[in-house]
Coordinates of C-alpha atoms in Angstrom, one line a residue:
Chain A
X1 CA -3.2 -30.8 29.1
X2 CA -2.8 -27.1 28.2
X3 CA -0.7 -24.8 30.2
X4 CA -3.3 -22.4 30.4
X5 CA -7.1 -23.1 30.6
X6 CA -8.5 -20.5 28.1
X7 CA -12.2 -21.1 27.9
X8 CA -13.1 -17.7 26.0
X9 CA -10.2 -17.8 23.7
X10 CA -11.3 -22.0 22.6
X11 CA -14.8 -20.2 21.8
X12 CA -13.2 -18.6 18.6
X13 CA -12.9 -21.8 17.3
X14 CA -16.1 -22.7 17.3
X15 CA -17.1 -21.2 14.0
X16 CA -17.1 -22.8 10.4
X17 CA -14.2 -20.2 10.0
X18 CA -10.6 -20.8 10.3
X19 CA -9.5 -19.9 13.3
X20 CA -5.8 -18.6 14.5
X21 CA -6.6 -20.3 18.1
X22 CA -6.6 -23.6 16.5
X23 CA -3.2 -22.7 14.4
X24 CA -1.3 -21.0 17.7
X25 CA -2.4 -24.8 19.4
X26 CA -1.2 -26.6 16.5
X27 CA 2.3 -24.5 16.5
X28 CA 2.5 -25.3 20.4
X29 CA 2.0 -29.0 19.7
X30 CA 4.6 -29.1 17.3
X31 CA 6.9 -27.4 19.0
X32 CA 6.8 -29.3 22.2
X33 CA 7.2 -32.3 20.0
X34 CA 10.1 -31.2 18.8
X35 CA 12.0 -29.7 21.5
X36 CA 13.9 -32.5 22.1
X37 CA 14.8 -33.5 18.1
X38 CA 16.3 -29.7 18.0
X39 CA 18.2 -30.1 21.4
X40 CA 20.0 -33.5 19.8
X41 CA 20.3 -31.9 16.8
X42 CA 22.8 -28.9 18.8
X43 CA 19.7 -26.6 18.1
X44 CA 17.8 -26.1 21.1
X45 CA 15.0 -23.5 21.1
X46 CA 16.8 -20.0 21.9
X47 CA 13.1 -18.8 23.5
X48 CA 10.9 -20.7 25.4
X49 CA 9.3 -23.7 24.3
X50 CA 5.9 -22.9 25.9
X51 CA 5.7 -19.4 24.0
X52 CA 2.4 -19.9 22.3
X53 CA 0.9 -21.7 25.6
X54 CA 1.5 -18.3 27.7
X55 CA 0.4 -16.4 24.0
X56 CA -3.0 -18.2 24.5
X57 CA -2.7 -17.3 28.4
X58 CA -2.4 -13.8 28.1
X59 CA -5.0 -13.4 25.3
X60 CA -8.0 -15.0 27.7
X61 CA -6.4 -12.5 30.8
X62 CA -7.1 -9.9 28.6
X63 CA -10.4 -11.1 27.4
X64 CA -10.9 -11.8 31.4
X65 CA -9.8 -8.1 32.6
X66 CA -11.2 -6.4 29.4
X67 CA -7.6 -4.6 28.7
X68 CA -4.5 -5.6 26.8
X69 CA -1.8 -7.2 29.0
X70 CA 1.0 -5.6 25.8
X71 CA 3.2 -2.9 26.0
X72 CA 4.1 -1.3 22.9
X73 CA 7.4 -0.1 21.3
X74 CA 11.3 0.6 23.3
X75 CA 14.9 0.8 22.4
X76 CA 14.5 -2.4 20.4
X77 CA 16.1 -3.1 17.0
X78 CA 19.3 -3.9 15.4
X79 CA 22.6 -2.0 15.1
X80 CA 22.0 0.6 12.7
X81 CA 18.8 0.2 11.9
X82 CA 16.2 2.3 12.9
X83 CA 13.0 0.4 11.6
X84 CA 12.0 -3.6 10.8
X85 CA 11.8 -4.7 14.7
X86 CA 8.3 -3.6 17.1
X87 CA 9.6 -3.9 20.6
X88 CA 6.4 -5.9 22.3
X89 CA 6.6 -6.9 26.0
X90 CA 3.9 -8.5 28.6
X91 CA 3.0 -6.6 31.5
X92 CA 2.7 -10.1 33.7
X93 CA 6.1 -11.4 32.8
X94 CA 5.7 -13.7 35.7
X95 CA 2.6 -15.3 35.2
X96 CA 3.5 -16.0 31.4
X97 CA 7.7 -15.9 30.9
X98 CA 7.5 -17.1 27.1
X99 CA 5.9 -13.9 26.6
X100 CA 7.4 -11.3 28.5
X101 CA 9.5 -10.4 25.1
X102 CA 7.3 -10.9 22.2
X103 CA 9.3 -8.3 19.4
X104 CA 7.8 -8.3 16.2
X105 CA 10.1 -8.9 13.2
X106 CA 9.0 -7.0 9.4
X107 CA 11.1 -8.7 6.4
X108 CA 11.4 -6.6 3.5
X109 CA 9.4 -9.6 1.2
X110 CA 10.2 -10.3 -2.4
X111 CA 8.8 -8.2 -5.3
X112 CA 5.5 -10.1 -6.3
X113 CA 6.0 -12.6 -3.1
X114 CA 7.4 -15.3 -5.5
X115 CA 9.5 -17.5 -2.9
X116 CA 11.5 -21.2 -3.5
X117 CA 10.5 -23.5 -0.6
X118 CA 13.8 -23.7 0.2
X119 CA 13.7 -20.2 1.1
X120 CA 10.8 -20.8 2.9
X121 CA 11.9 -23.7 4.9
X122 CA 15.1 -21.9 5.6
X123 CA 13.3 -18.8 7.0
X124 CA 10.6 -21.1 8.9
X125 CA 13.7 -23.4 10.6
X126 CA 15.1 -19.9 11.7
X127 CA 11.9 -18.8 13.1
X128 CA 11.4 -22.1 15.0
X129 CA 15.0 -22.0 16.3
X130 CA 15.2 -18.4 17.1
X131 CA 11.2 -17.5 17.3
X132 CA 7.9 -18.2 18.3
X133 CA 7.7 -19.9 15.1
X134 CA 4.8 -17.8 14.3
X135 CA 4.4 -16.2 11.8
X136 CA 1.9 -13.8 9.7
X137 CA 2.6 -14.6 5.7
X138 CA 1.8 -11.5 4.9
X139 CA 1.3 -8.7 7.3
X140 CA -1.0 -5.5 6.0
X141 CA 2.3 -3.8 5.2
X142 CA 3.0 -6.5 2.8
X143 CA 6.5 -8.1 4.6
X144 CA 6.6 -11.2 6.0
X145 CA 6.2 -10.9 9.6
X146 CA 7.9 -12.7 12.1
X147 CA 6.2 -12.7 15.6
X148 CA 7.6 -13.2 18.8
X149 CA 11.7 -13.0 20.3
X150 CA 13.3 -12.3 23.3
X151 CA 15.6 -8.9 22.3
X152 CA 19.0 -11.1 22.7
X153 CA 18.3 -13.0 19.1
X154 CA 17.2 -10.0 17.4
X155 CA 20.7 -9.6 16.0
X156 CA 21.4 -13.7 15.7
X157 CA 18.2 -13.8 13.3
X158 CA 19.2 -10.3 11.6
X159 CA 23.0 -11.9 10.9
X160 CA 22.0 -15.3 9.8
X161 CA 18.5 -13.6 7.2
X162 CA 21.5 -10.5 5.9
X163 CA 24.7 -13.5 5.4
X164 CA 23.1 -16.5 4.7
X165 CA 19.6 -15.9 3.1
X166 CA 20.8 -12.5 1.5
X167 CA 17.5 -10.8 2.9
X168 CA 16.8 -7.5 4.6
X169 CA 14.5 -6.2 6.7
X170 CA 11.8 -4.2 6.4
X171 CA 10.2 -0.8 7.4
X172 CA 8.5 -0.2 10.3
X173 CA 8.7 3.4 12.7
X174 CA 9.3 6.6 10.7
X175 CA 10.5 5.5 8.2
X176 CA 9.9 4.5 4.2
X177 CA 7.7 1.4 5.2
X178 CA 8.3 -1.3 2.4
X179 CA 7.3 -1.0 -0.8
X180 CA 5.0 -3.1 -2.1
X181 CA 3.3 -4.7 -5.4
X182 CA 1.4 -6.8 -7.4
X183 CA 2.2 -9.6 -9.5
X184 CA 2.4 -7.4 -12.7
X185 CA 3.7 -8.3 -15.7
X186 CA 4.6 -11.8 -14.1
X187 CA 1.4 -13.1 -14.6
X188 CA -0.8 -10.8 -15.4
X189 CA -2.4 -9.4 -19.1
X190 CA -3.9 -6.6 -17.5
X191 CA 0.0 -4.9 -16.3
X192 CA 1.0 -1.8 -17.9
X193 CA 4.2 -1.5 -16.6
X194 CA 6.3 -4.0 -14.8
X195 CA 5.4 -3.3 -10.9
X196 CA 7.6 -5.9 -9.7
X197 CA 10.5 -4.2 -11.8
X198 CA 9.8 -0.7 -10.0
X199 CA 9.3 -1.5 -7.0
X200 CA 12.8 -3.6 -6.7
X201 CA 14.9 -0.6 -8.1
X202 CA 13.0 2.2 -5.5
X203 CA 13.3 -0.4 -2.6
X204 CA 17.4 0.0 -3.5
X205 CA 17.5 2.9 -4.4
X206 CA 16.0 4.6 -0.9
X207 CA 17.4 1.7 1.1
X208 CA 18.3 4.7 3.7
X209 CA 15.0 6.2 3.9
X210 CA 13.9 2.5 4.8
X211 CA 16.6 2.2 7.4
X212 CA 17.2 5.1 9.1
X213 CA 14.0 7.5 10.3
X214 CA 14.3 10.6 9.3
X215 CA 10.7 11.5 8.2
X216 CA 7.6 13.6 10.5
X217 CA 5.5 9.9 9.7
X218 CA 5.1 7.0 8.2
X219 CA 5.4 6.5 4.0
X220 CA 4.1 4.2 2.4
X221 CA 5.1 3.2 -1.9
X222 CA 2.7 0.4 -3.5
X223 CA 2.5 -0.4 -7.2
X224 CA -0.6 -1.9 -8.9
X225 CA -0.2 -2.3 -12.1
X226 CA -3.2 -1.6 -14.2
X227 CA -6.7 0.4 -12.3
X228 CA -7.7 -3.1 -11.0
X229 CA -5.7 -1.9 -8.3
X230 CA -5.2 -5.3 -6.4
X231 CA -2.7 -4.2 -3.6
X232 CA -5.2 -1.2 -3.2
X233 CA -2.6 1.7 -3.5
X234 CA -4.9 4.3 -3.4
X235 CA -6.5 3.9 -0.6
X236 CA -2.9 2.3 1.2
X237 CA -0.4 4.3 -0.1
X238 CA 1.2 8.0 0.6
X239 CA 2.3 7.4 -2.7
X240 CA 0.7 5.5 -5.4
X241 CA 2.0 4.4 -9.0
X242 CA -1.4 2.8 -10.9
X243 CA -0.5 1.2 -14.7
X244 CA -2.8 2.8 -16.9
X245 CA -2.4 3.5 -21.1
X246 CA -2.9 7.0 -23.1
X247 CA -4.0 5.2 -26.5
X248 CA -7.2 3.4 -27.4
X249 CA -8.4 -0.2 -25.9
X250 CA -7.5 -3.0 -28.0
X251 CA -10.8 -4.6 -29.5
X252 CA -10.8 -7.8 -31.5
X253 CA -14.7 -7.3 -32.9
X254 CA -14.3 -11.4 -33.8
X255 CA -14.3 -12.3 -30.1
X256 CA -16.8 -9.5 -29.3
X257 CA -19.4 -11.6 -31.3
X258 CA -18.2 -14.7 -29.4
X259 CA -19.0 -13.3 -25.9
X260 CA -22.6 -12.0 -27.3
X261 CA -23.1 -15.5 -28.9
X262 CA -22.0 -17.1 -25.6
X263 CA -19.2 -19.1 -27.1
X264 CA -16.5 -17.6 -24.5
X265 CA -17.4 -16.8 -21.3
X266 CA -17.6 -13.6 -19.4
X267 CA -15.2 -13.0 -16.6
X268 CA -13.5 -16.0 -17.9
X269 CA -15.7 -17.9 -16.2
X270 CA -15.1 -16.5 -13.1
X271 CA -19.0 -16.3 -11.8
X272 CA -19.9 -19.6 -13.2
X273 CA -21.4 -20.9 -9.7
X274 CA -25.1 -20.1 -11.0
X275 CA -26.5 -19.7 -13.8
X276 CA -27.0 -16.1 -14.6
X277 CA -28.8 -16.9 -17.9
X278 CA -27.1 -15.5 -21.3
X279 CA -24.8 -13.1 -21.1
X280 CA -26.3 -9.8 -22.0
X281 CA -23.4 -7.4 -23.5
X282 CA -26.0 -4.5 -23.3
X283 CA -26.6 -5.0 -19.4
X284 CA -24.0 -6.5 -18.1
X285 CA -21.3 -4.0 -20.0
X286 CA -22.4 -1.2 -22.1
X287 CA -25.4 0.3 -19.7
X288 CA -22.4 -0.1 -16.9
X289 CA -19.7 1.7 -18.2
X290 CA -20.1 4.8 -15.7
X291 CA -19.3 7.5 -18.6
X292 CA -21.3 5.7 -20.8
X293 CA -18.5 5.7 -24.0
X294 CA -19.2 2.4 -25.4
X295 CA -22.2 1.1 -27.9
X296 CA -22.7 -1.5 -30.0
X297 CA -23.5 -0.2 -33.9
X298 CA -24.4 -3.0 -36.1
X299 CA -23.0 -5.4 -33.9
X300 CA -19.4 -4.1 -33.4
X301 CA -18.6 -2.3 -30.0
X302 CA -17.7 1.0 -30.3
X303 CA -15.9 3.0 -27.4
X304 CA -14.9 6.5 -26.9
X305 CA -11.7 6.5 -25.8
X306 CA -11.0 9.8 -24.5
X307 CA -14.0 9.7 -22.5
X308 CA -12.8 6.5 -20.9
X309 CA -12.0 6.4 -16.7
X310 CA -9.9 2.9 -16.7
X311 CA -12.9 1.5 -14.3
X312 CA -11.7 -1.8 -16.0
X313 CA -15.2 -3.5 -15.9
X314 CA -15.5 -3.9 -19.6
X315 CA -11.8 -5.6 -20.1
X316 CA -12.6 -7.8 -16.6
X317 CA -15.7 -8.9 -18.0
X318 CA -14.2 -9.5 -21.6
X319 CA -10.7 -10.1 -21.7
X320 CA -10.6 -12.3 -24.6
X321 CA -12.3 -9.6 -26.6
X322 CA -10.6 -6.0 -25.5
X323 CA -6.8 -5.7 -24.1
X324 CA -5.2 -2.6 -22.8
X325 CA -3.6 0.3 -24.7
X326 CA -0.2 -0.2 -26.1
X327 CA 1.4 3.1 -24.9
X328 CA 1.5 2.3 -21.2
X329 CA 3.1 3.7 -18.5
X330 CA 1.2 4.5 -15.1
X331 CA -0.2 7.5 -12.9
X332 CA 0.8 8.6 -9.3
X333 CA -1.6 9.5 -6.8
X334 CA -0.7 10.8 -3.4
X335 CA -1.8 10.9 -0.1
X336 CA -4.0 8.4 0.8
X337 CA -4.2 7.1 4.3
X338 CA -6.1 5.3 7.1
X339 CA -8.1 6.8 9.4
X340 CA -6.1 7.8 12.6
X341 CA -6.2 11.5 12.2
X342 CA -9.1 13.5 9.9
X343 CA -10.8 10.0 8.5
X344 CA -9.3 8.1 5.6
X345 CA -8.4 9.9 2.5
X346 CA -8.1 8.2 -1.0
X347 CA -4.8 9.6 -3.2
X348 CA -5.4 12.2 -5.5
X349 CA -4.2 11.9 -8.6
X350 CA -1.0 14.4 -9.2
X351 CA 0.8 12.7 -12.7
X352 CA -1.6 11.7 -14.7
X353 CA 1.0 10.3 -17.0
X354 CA 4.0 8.9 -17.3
X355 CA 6.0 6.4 -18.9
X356 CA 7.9 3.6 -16.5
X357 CA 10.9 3.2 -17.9
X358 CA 14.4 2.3 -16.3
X359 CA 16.4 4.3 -15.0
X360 CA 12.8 6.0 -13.5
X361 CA 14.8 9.2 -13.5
X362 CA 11.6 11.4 -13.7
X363 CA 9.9 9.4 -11.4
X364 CA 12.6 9.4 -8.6
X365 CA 12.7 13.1 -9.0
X366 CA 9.0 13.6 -8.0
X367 CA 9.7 11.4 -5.3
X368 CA 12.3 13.5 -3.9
X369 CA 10.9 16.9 -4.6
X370 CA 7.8 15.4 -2.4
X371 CA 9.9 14.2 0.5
X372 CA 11.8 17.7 0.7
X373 CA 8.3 19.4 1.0
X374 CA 7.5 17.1 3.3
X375 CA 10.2 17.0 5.7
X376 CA 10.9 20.6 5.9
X377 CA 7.0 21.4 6.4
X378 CA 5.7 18.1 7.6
X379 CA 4.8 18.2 11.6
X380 CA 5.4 15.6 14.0
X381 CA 3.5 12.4 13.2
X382 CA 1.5 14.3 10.1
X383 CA 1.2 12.2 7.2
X384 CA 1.7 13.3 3.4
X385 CA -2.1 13.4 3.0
X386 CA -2.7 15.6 5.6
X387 CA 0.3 17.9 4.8
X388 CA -1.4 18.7 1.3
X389 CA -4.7 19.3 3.1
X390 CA -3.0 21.4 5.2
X391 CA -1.2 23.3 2.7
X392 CA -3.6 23.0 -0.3
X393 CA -2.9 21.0 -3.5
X394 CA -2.0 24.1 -5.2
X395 CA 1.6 24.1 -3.0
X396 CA 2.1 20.2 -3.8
X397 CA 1.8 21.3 -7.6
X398 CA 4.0 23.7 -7.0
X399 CA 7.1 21.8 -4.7
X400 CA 6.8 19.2 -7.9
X401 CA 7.0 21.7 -10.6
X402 CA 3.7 20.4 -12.1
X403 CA 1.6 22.6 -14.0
X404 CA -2.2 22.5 -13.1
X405 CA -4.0 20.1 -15.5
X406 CA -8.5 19.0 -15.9
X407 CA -7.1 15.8 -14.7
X408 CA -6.3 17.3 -11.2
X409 CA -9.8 19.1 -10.9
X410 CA -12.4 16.3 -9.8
X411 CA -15.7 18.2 -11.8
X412 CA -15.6 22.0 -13.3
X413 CA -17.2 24.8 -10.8
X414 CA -16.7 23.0 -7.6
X415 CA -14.2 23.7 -5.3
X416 CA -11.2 25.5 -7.3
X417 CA -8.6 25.0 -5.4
X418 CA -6.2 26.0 -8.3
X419 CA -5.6 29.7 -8.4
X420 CA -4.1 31.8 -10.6
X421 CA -1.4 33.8 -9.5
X422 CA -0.9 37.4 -9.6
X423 CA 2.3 37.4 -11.8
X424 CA 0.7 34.3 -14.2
X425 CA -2.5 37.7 -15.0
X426 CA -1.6 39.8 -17.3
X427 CA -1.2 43.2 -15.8
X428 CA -1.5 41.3 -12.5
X429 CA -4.2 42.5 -10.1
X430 CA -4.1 46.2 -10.5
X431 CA -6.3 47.9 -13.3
X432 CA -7.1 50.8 -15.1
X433 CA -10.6 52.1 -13.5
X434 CA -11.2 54.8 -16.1
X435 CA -11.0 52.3 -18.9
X436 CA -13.6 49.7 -16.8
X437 CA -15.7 52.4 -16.5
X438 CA -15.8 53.1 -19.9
X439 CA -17.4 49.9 -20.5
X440 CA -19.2 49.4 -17.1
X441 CA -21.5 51.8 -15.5
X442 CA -21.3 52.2 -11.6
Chain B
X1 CA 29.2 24.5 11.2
X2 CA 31.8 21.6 10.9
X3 CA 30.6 18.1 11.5
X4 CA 32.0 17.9 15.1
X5 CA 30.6 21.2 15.8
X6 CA 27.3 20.0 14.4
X7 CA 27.3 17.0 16.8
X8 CA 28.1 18.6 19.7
X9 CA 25.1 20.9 19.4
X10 CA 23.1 18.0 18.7
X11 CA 24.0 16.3 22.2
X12 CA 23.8 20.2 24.1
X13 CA 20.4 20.5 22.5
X14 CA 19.6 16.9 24.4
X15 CA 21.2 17.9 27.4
X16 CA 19.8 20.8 27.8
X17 CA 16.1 19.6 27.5
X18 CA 16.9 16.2 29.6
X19 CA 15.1 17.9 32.4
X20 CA 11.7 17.2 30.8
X21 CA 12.0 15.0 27.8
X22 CA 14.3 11.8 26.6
X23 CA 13.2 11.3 23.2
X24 CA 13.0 13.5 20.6
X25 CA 11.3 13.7 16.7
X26 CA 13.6 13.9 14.0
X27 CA 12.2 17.7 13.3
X28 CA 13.3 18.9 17.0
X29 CA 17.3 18.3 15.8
X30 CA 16.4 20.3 11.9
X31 CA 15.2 22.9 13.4
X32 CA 18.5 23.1 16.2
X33 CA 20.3 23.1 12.9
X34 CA 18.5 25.3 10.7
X35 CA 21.5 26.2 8.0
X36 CA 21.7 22.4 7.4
X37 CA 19.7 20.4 4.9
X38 CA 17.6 17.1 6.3
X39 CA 19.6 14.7 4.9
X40 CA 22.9 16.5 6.6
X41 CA 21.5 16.3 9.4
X42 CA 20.0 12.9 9.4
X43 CA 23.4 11.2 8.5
X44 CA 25.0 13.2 11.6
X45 CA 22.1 11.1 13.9
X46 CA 22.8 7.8 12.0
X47 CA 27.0 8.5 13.1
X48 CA 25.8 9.5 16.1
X49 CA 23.6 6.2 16.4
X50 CA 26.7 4.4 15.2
X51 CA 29.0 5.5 17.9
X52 CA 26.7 4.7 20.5
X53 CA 25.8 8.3 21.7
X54 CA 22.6 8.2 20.8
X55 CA 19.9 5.5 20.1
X56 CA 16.5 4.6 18.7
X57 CA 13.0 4.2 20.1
X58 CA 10.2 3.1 18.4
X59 CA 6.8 2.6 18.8
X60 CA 6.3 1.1 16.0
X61 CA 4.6 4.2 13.8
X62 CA 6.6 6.7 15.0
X63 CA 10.4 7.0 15.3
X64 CA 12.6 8.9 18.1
X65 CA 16.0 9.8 19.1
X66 CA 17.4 9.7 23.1
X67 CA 20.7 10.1 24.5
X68 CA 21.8 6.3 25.2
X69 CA 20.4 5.2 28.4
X70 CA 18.5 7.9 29.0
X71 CA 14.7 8.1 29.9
X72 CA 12.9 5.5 31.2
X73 CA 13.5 2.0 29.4
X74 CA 10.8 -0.5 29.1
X75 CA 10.8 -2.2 32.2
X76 CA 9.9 1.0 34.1
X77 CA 8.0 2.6 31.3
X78 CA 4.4 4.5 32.7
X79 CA 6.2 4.1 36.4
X80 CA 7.5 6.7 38.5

C-alpha cells in the first residue's frame, strides 16, 4: 500500500516509454526492504526511509494545485566551497517530512565517464546510506547527480567521496560549471585531439574557478573532439574546443570502389533496418556535400580540400574509405548558450586553429584573457555570449589579441562587424581635399 | 590597501547596505575595491568565507555573498 495515492502521477507510466514513476517506486521498494539489513549492518538510513513515497506525494500535489510545492537555492553547501550542492526544500514539510530537504548533489564525473563498478557500487552504497538513493547518471551538465539530502550529511557524503573515493565535486552557482567531453581518442577514429586528455588538465588547472564564484554567470568548457560534435559544445558551451585538421582528408581510392560496389557498408552498417537499395555514392555523398568539393573522375573521388566545412557526412557515411587529416588540433568557438535571456545563441568560431598539445599554454592563455574581459565588463547574471553581443566581436578579438581572419566573417558583404581602425589607415581618417578633388569633381 | 584594510571595507560596504539587501554579486565587492584586480579580491571573500564572516547563497545559477546569518534563511524565505 503506497504512502501516498498518486493517481495522476501512476498515469505517466502508462506509456510504452520508460517511465521515472515506475523507477522512483522501484527505489522505494528496495529501500523499505532494506531498511532493516542496513540498521543490522550499523548502517541505518541517515534520511528518511519513505523519501521517494513523499517524492511521489508532492509531485501529484503539485500536479493537483497546478504549482511547484519546491523552493529553490539557500546557504547550502560545504565548507569552502561555493558550488556542487542546490539547496531544494518542500514548502509542506509536514505533510511530506522525507522531503522537506531534498539538496541536490553535482560530482565532478570522470573524463569520458569511464567508471569501475566498484566505483559505482561504492558511490551508489553512499547514496543509499546518506541519500535518497536517487540518482540522475548523467545530469545535462554532464556530472553525476546525486538527488536528495537533508543539509546535515552534506559534509559526511563530501568527506567520505574527497578521502575515500578521491572524488570532487562539481560546479554548480557562478562558477566554472564542469567541464565536460567526449570519449575521444579512447574509442573513437574520428578524434583529433585527445578531449579526455584536455579536459582533465583544465578541470585541475581552474579547480578555483570551479570552487569558489567569482564570475557575473555561469561558464560552461566542453570538448568534442572531431565536428560530429557529440557533447554538442556549440550549442552548450560558453566556450567550445571542436577537433578539426588543417591538411587534406585521407582517401584510400581501394575502399572507395568497395563502398560503390556495395562490398562494405555505408555508415558501417549503421541504417541497416530497411533496405534502402544500393548505395548510391553520387546521392547519398557527393550531391550532399553542402559546398559541393567532391566528385568522382573516372571512378576515384576527388575532394577539394580547402573548400571543405568538416560537416563530417562523407567520413560518417564512409569511414572505411576516407579518415581525418593528420595535422590535427581543434577550434574554439565561444558563447553559445540556452535561451533564458535574448534566445539561444550558437558559439562563434574565434581560433580557427590550433594545435592541442600539453602543456595547452596557448590555449589557457585565451582562456584567461576571456575571463578578465569578462569579469571586469560582465554584468550581473550576463553570460559570455551576451557580453560579446553587447560589446561587439570586434572587442573579443581584441581582449584575445587575435587578429581578424575570413574564418571569423560568416559570408562577405553582410554584416561587417570588423572595422578598421583609425591608426591601422594609413594617414588615418583625415585627407587631403585638394588632391581628392583633383581626381573627383564635386 | 593592505589585506586587513581590504577586508574591513568589504564587511563596512555590507553593513552599510544591510538596511535593504543581504546578498550581494561578486561585482558589488570589485567595484568597492576598484584599485584591486578580481582575483585579489575574490581570494579576500574565499578568507573571508573561511573564517566564517561571510557565507554563500546559491540558487543554483547564480552565486552570492551575505554577512553570516544575515538576511532571511530558508525557512522564512518570501515571508515577512
Amino acid at each position: 500500500m503506497p504512502k501516498h495515492e498518486t493517481p495522476m502521477v501512476d498515469q505517466l507510466e502508462s506509456g510504452p516509454w520508460p517511465s521515472f514513476v515506475s523507477e522512483i517506486k522501484r527505489q522505494s521498494e528496495a529501500r523499505h526492504q532494506k531498511a532493516k539489513e542496513m540498521e543490522e549492518a550499523g548502517k541505518p538510513y541517515q534520511i528518511p526511509v519513505d523519501v521517494c513515497d513523499d517524492l511521489l506525494g508532492v509531485l501529484e500535489m503539485s500536479f493537483k494545485d497546478g504549482t511547484t510545492h519546491w523552493k529553490h537555492g539557500g546557504i547550502v553547501g560545504v565548507f569552502g566551497y561555493g558550488g556542487g550542492v542546490i539547496g531544494r526544500y518542500c514548502d509542506q514539510p509536514e505533510m511530506f517530512p522525507g522531503v522537506a530537504h531534498f539538496h541536490t548533489m553535482r560530482v565532478n564525473q570522470p573524463a569520458g565517464k569511464y567508471y569501475t563498478t566498484e566505483y559505482l557500487r561504492q558511490i551508489c552504497d553512499l547514496w543509499d546510506f546518506r541519500g535518497s538513493g536517487l540518482t540522475n547518471m548523467h545530469g545535462s551538465t554532464g556530472d553525476i547527480v546525486l538527488l536528495g539530502t537533508r543539509t546535515e550529511q552534506l559534509e559526511e557524503i563530501f568527506g567520505t567521496l574527497t578521502h575515500e573515493m578521491d572524488q570532487d565535486l562539481g560546479g554548480s552557482g557562478s562558477n566554472l560549471r564542469t567541464p565536460a567531453c567526449c570519449l575521444g581518442e579512447s574509442r573513437c577514429e574520428f578524434a583529433c585531439y585527445d578531449t579526455q586528455e584536455l579536459c582533465y588538465q583544465l578541470t585541475m588547472e581552474y579547480q578555483d574557478e570551479l570552487h569558489r564564484p567569482a564570475f557575473p554567470y555561469k561558464f560552461k568548457f566542453k570538448f568534442d573532439g572531431c565536428p560530429n560534435g557529440c557533447v554538442a559544445s556549440i550549442a552548450r558551451s560558453d566556450m567550445s574546443f571542436i577537433g578539426t585538421w588543417r591538411d587534406e582528408i585521407r582517401i584510400d581510392q581501394e575502399a572507395v570502389a568497395a563502398y560503390i560496389g556495395g562490398e562494405l557498408k555505408p555508415n558501417a552498417g549503421a541504417h541497416a533496418s530497411r533496405d534502402w537499395g544500393p548505395f548510391d555514392i553520387q546521392k547519398e555523398v557527393i550531391d550532399l556535400c553542402p559546398s559541393q568539393c567532391m566528385r568522382l573522375e573516372d571512378g576515384k573521388l576527388i575532394i577539394d580540400n580547402k573548400e571543405c566545412v568538416r560537416c563530417m557526412h562523407c567520413i560518417n557515411t564512409m569511414p572505411r574509405a576516407l579518415r581525418i587529416g593528420n595535422d590535427r588540433g581543434l577550434s574554439i568557438l565561444v558563447g553559445a548558450k540556452a535561451p533564458i535571456l535574448d534566445g539561444a545563441q550558437m558559439g562563434s568560431l574565434l581560433v580557427p586553429f590550433i594545435k592541442a598539445e600539453p602543456p595547452y599554454d596557448e590555449i589557457k592563455e585565451i582562456i584567461e584573457n576571456i575571463w578578465d574581459w569578462w569579469m571586469e565588463e560582465g554584468k550581473n547574471r550576463e553570460r559570455l555570449g551576451e557580453l560579446i553581443k553587447r560589446q561587439g566581436f570586434q572587442k573579443l578579438l581584441e581582449v584575445t589579441g587575435i587578429k581578424p581572419v575570413p574564418q571569423h566573417v560568416q559570408e562577405p558583404r553582410h554584416n561587417p562587424y570588423i572595422f578598421w581602425k583609425e591608426e591601422e589607415v594609413p594617414g588615418g581618417w583625415q585627407r587631403d581635399i585638394k588632391e581628392f578633388r583633383k581626381l573627383h569633381q564635386r | 590597501m593592505d589585506k586587513e584594510a581590504a577586508k574591513q571595507a568589504i564587511v563596512d560596504f555590507i553593513n552599510s547596505k544591510s538596511k535593504s539587501k543581504s546578498k550581494f554579486y561578486f561585482n558589488d565587492f570589485t567595484k568597492v575595491l576598484p584599485d584591486m584586480k578580481t582575483r585579489e579580491v575574490k581570494k579576500l571573500l574565499t578568507q573571508l568565507i573561511n573564517e566564517g564572516v561571510l557565507e554563500f547563497w546559491s540558487s543554483g545559477s547564480t552565486t552570492m555573498y551575505g554577512l553570516a546569518g544575515a538576511g532571511k534563511q530558508h525557512a522564512t524565505e518570501g515571508e515577512e
